Amino acid sequence: MMERRLFTKSFLLAIFLVNIHEFCVAYTPPAATVEPLHPAGLRISIPDEHGITLVAYHVKFNEDFDGLEAGHIAKDILKVRNQRWTYQNRHTQLKRDDIIYYWI
């Protein structure tokens, strides 16, 4: 009887520790590649990783984000192409020294 209680307590402790680990560890997406396009436009992409099913890009120009706001551009990418999750816009007019802020 004592062994069963010890097993039960150990089992519950293991489940608790696994749940705490899952709760405390956040996923960090891979580093993004940001490319200005010529004559106009912008391309942002990250490499595909196992388990990624959607990538959401949020972009602002010359103004930092205030929390998790959407930004000037907010786009969900639903399909991986050429092993990358890519957002491309050929209409954005970038100027020299523009600062591109983004979160994924």
Coordinates of N, CA and C in Angstrom, one line a residue:
M1 N 0.8 -1.2 0.0 CA 0.0 0.0 0.0 C 0.9 1.3 0.0
M2 N 1.9 1.2 0.8 CA 2.8 2.4 0.9 C 3.5 2.6 -0.4
E3 N 3.9 1.5 -1.1 CA 4.6 1.7 -2.4 C 3.6 2.3 -3.5
R4 N 2.4 1.9 -3.4 CA 1.4 2.5 -4.3 C 1.2 4.0 -4.1
R5 N 1.2 4.4 -2.9 CA 1.1 5.8 -2.6 C 2.3 6.6 -3.1
L6 N 3.5 6.0 -2.8 CA 4.7 6.6 -3.3 C 4.7 6.8 -4.8
F7 N 4.3 5.7 -5.5 CA 4.2 5.7 -6.9 C 3.2 6.8 -7.4
T8 N 2.1 6.9 -6.8 CA 1.1 7.9 -7.2 C 1.6 9.3 -7.0
K9 N 2.2 9.5 -5.8 CA 2.8 10.9 -5.6 C 3.9 11.2 -6.6
S10 N 4.7 10.2 -6.8 CA 5.8 10.5 -7.8 C 5.3 10.8 -9.2
F11 N 4.2 10.0 -9.6 CA 3.6 10.2 -10.9 C 3.0 11.6 -11.0
L12 N 2.2 12.0 -10.0 CA 1.6 13.3 -10.0 C 2.7 14.4 -10.0
L13 N 3.7 14.2 -9.3 CA 4.8 15.2 -9.3 C 5.4 15.3 -10.7
A14 N 5.6 14.2 -11.3 CA 6.2 14.2 -12.7 C 5.3 15.0 -13.6
I15 N 4.0 14.7 -13.6 CA 3.0 15.4 -14.4 C 3.1 16.9 -14.1
F16 N 3.1 17.3 -12.8 CA 3.2 18.7 -12.4 C 4.4 19.4 -13.0
L17 N 5.6 18.7 -12.9 CA 6.8 19.3 -13.4 C 6.8 19.5 -14.9
V18 N 6.2 18.5 -15.6 CA 6.1 18.6 -17.1 C 5.2 19.8 -17.4
N19 N 4.1 19.9 -16.8 CA 3.2 21.0 -17.1 C 3.9 22.4 -16.7
I20 N 4.6 22.5 -15.6 CA 5.3 23.7 -15.3 C 6.3 24.1 -16.4
H21 N 7.0 23.1 -16.8 CA 8.0 23.3 -17.9 C 7.4 23.8 -19.2
E22 N 6.3 23.2 -19.6 CA 5.5 23.6 -20.8 C 5.0 25.0 -20.6
F23 N 4.6 25.4 -19.4 CA 4.0 26.7 -19.2 C 5.1 27.8 -19.2
C24 N 6.3 27.5 -18.7 CA 7.3 28.5 -18.5 C 8.2 28.7 -19.8
V25 N 8.2 27.7 -20.7 CA 9.1 27.8 -21.8 C 8.3 28.3 -23.0
A26 N 8.7 29.4 -23.5 CA 8.0 30.0 -24.7 C 8.8 29.6 -26.0
Y27 N 8.0 29.5 -27.1 CA 8.7 29.2 -28.3 C 9.3 30.5 -28.9
T28 N 10.5 30.4 -29.4 CA 11.2 31.5 -30.0 C 11.3 31.2 -31.5
P29 N 10.6 32.0 -32.4 CA 10.7 31.7 -33.8 C 12.1 31.9 -34.3
P30 N 12.5 31.3 -35.4 CA 13.8 31.5 -36.0 C 14.0 33.0 -36.4
A31 N 15.2 33.4 -36.6 CA 15.6 34.7 -37.0 C 15.0 35.0 -38.3
A32 N 14.4 36.2 -38.5 CA 13.8 36.7 -39.7 C 14.8 37.3 -40.6
T33 N 14.6 37.1 -41.9 CA 15.4 37.8 -43.0 C 14.4 38.9 -43.5
V34 N 14.9 40.2 -43.4 CA 14.2 41.3 -43.9 C 14.9 41.9 -45.1
E35 N 14.2 42.0 -46.2 CA 14.8 42.5 -47.4 C 14.0 43.6 -48.1
P36 N 14.6 44.8 -48.3 CA 13.9 45.8 -49.1 C 14.0 45.3 -50.6
L37 N 12.9 45.6 -51.3 CA 12.8 45.2 -52.7 C 12.9 46.5 -53.6
H38 N 13.5 46.3 -54.8 CA 13.6 47.4 -55.7 C 12.7 47.3 -56.9
P39 N 12.0 48.3 -57.3 CA 12.1 49.7 -56.9 C 11.2 50.0 -55.7
A40 N 10.3 49.1 -55.3 CA 9.5 49.3 -54.1 C 9.2 47.9 -53.5
G41 N 9.0 47.9 -52.2 CA 8.5 46.7 -51.6 C 9.4 46.2 -50.4
L42 N 8.9 45.1 -49.8 CA 9.5 44.5 -48.7 C 9.2 43.1 -48.6
R43 N 10.2 42.3 -48.2 CA 10.1 40.8 -48.0 C 10.6 40.5 -46.7
I44 N 9.8 39.7 -45.9 CA 10.2 39.2 -44.6 C 10.0 37.7 -44.6
S45 N 10.9 36.9 -44.1 CA 10.7 35.5 -44.1 C 11.5 34.9 -43.0
I46 N 11.0 33.7 -42.6 CA 11.7 32.8 -41.6 C 11.8 31.4 -42.2
P47 N 12.8 30.7 -41.9 CA 12.9 29.3 -42.4 C 11.8 28.4 -41.7
D48 N 11.4 27.4 -42.4 CA 10.4 26.5 -41.9 C 11.1 25.7 -40.8
E49 N 10.3 25.4 -39.8 CA 10.7 24.5 -38.7 C 9.6 23.5 -38.5
H50 N 9.9 22.3 -38.0 CA 8.9 21.3 -37.7 C 7.9 21.9 -36.7
G51 N 6.6 21.8 -37.0 CA 5.6 22.2 -36.1 C 5.0 23.6 -36.4
I52 N 5.6 24.4 -37.2 CA 5.0 25.7 -37.6 C 3.9 25.4 -38.6
T53 N 2.7 26.0 -38.3 CA 1.6 25.8 -39.1 C 1.0 27.2 -39.6
L54 N 1.5 28.3 -39.1 CA 1.1 29.6 -39.5 C 2.1 30.6 -38.9
V55 N 2.4 31.6 -39.7 CA 3.3 32.7 -39.2 C 2.5 34.0 -39.4
A56 N 2.5 34.9 -38.4 CA 1.9 36.2 -38.4 C 3.0 37.2 -38.3
Y57 N 3.0 38.1 -39.3 CA 4.0 39.2 -39.4 C 3.3 40.5 -39.0
H58 N 3.9 41.3 -38.1 CA 3.4 42.6 -37.8 C 4.5 43.6 -38.0
V59 N 4.3 44.6 -38.8 CA 5.3 45.5 -39.2 C 4.9 47.0 -39.0
K60 N 5.8 47.8 -38.5 CA 5.7 49.2 -38.5 C 6.9 49.9 -39.0
F61 N 6.8 51.1 -39.5 CA 7.9 51.8 -40.1 C 8.2 53.1 -39.3
N62 N 9.4 53.2 -38.8 CA 9.9 54.4 -38.1 C 9.2 54.7 -36.8
E63 N 8.5 53.7 -36.3 CA 7.8 53.9 -35.0 C 7.7 52.5 -34.3
D64 N 8.2 52.5 -33.1 CA 8.2 51.2 -32.4 C 6.8 50.8 -31.9
F65 N 6.7 49.5 -31.7 CA 5.4 49.0 -31.2 C 5.1 49.4 -29.8
D66 N 3.8 49.6 -29.5 CA 3.4 49.8 -28.1 C 2.6 48.5 -27.7
G67 N 3.3 47.6 -27.2 CA 2.7 46.3 -26.9 C 2.5 45.4 -28.1
L68 N 1.5 44.6 -28.1 CA 1.2 43.7 -29.2 C 0.2 44.2 -30.2
E69 N 0.4 45.5 -30.6 CA -0.5 46.0 -31.6 C -0.3 45.5 -33.0
A70 N -1.2 45.6 -33.9 CA -1.1 45.0 -35.2 C -0.1 45.7 -36.0
G71 N 0.1 47.0 -36.0 CA 1.1 47.7 -36.8 C 0.5 48.1 -38.2
H72 N 1.4 48.7 -39.0 CA 1.0 49.2 -40.3 C 0.7 48.0 -41.2
I73 N 1.4 46.9 -41.0 CA 1.1 45.7 -41.8 C 0.9 44.6 -40.8
A74 N -0.2 43.8 -40.9 CA -0.5 42.6 -40.1 C -0.9 41.5 -41.1
K75 N -0.1 40.5 -41.3 CA -0.4 39.5 -42.3 C -0.1 38.1 -41.8
D76 N -1.1 37.2 -41.9 CA -0.9 35.8 -41.6 C -0.5 35.1 -42.8
I77 N 0.6 34.3 -42.7 CA 1.0 33.4 -43.8 C 0.6 32.0 -43.5
L78 N -0.2 31.4 -44.4 CA -0.7 30.1 -44.1 C 0.0 29.0 -44.8
K79 N 0.9 29.3 -45.7 CA 1.6 28.2 -46.4 C 3.1 28.5 -46.5
V80 N 3.9 27.4 -46.3 CA 5.3 27.5 -46.5 C 5.6 27.4 -48.0
R81 N 6.6 28.2 -48.5 CA 7.0 28.1 -49.9 C 8.5 28.1 -49.9
N82 N 9.1 27.1 -50.6 CA 10.6 27.0 -50.7 C 11.2 26.9 -49.3
Q83 N 10.6 26.2 -48.4 CA 11.1 26.0 -47.0 C 11.2 27.3 -46.2
R84 N 10.4 28.3 -46.6 CA 10.4 29.6 -45.9 C 8.9 30.1 -45.8
W85 N 8.6 30.7 -44.7 CA 7.4 31.4 -44.4 C 7.6 32.9 -44.8
T86 N 7.0 33.3 -46.0 CA 7.4 34.6 -46.6 C 6.2 35.5 -46.7
Y87 N 6.4 36.7 -46.3 CA 5.5 37.8 -46.6 C 6.2 38.7 -47.6
Q88 N 5.5 39.1 -48.6 CA 6.1 40.0 -49.7 C 5.1 41.0 -50.1
N89 N 5.5 42.3 -50.1 CA 4.7 43.4 -50.5 C 5.5 44.3 -51.5
R90 N 5.0 44.4 -52.7 CA 5.7 45.2 -53.7 C 5.2 46.7 -53.8
H91 N 4.4 47.1 -52.8 CA 3.8 48.4 -52.9 C 4.4 49.4 -51.8
T92 N 5.0 48.8 -50.8 CA 5.6 49.6 -49.7 C 6.7 50.4 -50.2
Q93 N 6.6 51.8 -50.0 CA 7.7 52.7 -50.4 C 8.6 52.9 -49.3
L94 N 9.8 52.3 -49.3 CA 10.8 52.5 -48.3 C 11.8 53.6 -48.7
K95 N 12.2 54.4 -47.7 CA 13.2 55.4 -48.0 C 14.5 55.0 -47.2
R96 N 15.6 55.6 -47.7 CA 16.9 55.4 -47.1 C 16.7 55.8 -45.6
D97 N 17.3 55.0 -44.7 CA 17.3 55.2 -43.3 C 16.0 54.9 -42.6
D98 N 15.0 54.4 -43.3 CA 13.8 53.9 -42.6 C 14.1 52.8 -41.7
I99 N 13.4 52.8 -40.5 CA 13.6 51.7 -39.6 C 12.4 50.8 -39.6
I100 N 12.6 49.6 -39.8 CA 11.5 48.6 -39.9 C 11.4 47.9 -38.5
Y101 N 10.3 48.1 -37.8 CA 10.1 47.3 -36.6 C 9.1 46.2 -36.9
Y102 N 9.3 45.0 -36.3 CA 8.4 43.9 -36.6 C 8.4 43.0 -35.4
W103 N 7.3 42.3 -35.3 CA 7.2 41.1 -34.4 C 6.5 40.0 -35.1
I104 N 6.9 38.8 -34.7 CA 6.4 37.6 -35.4 C 5.6 36.7 -34.4

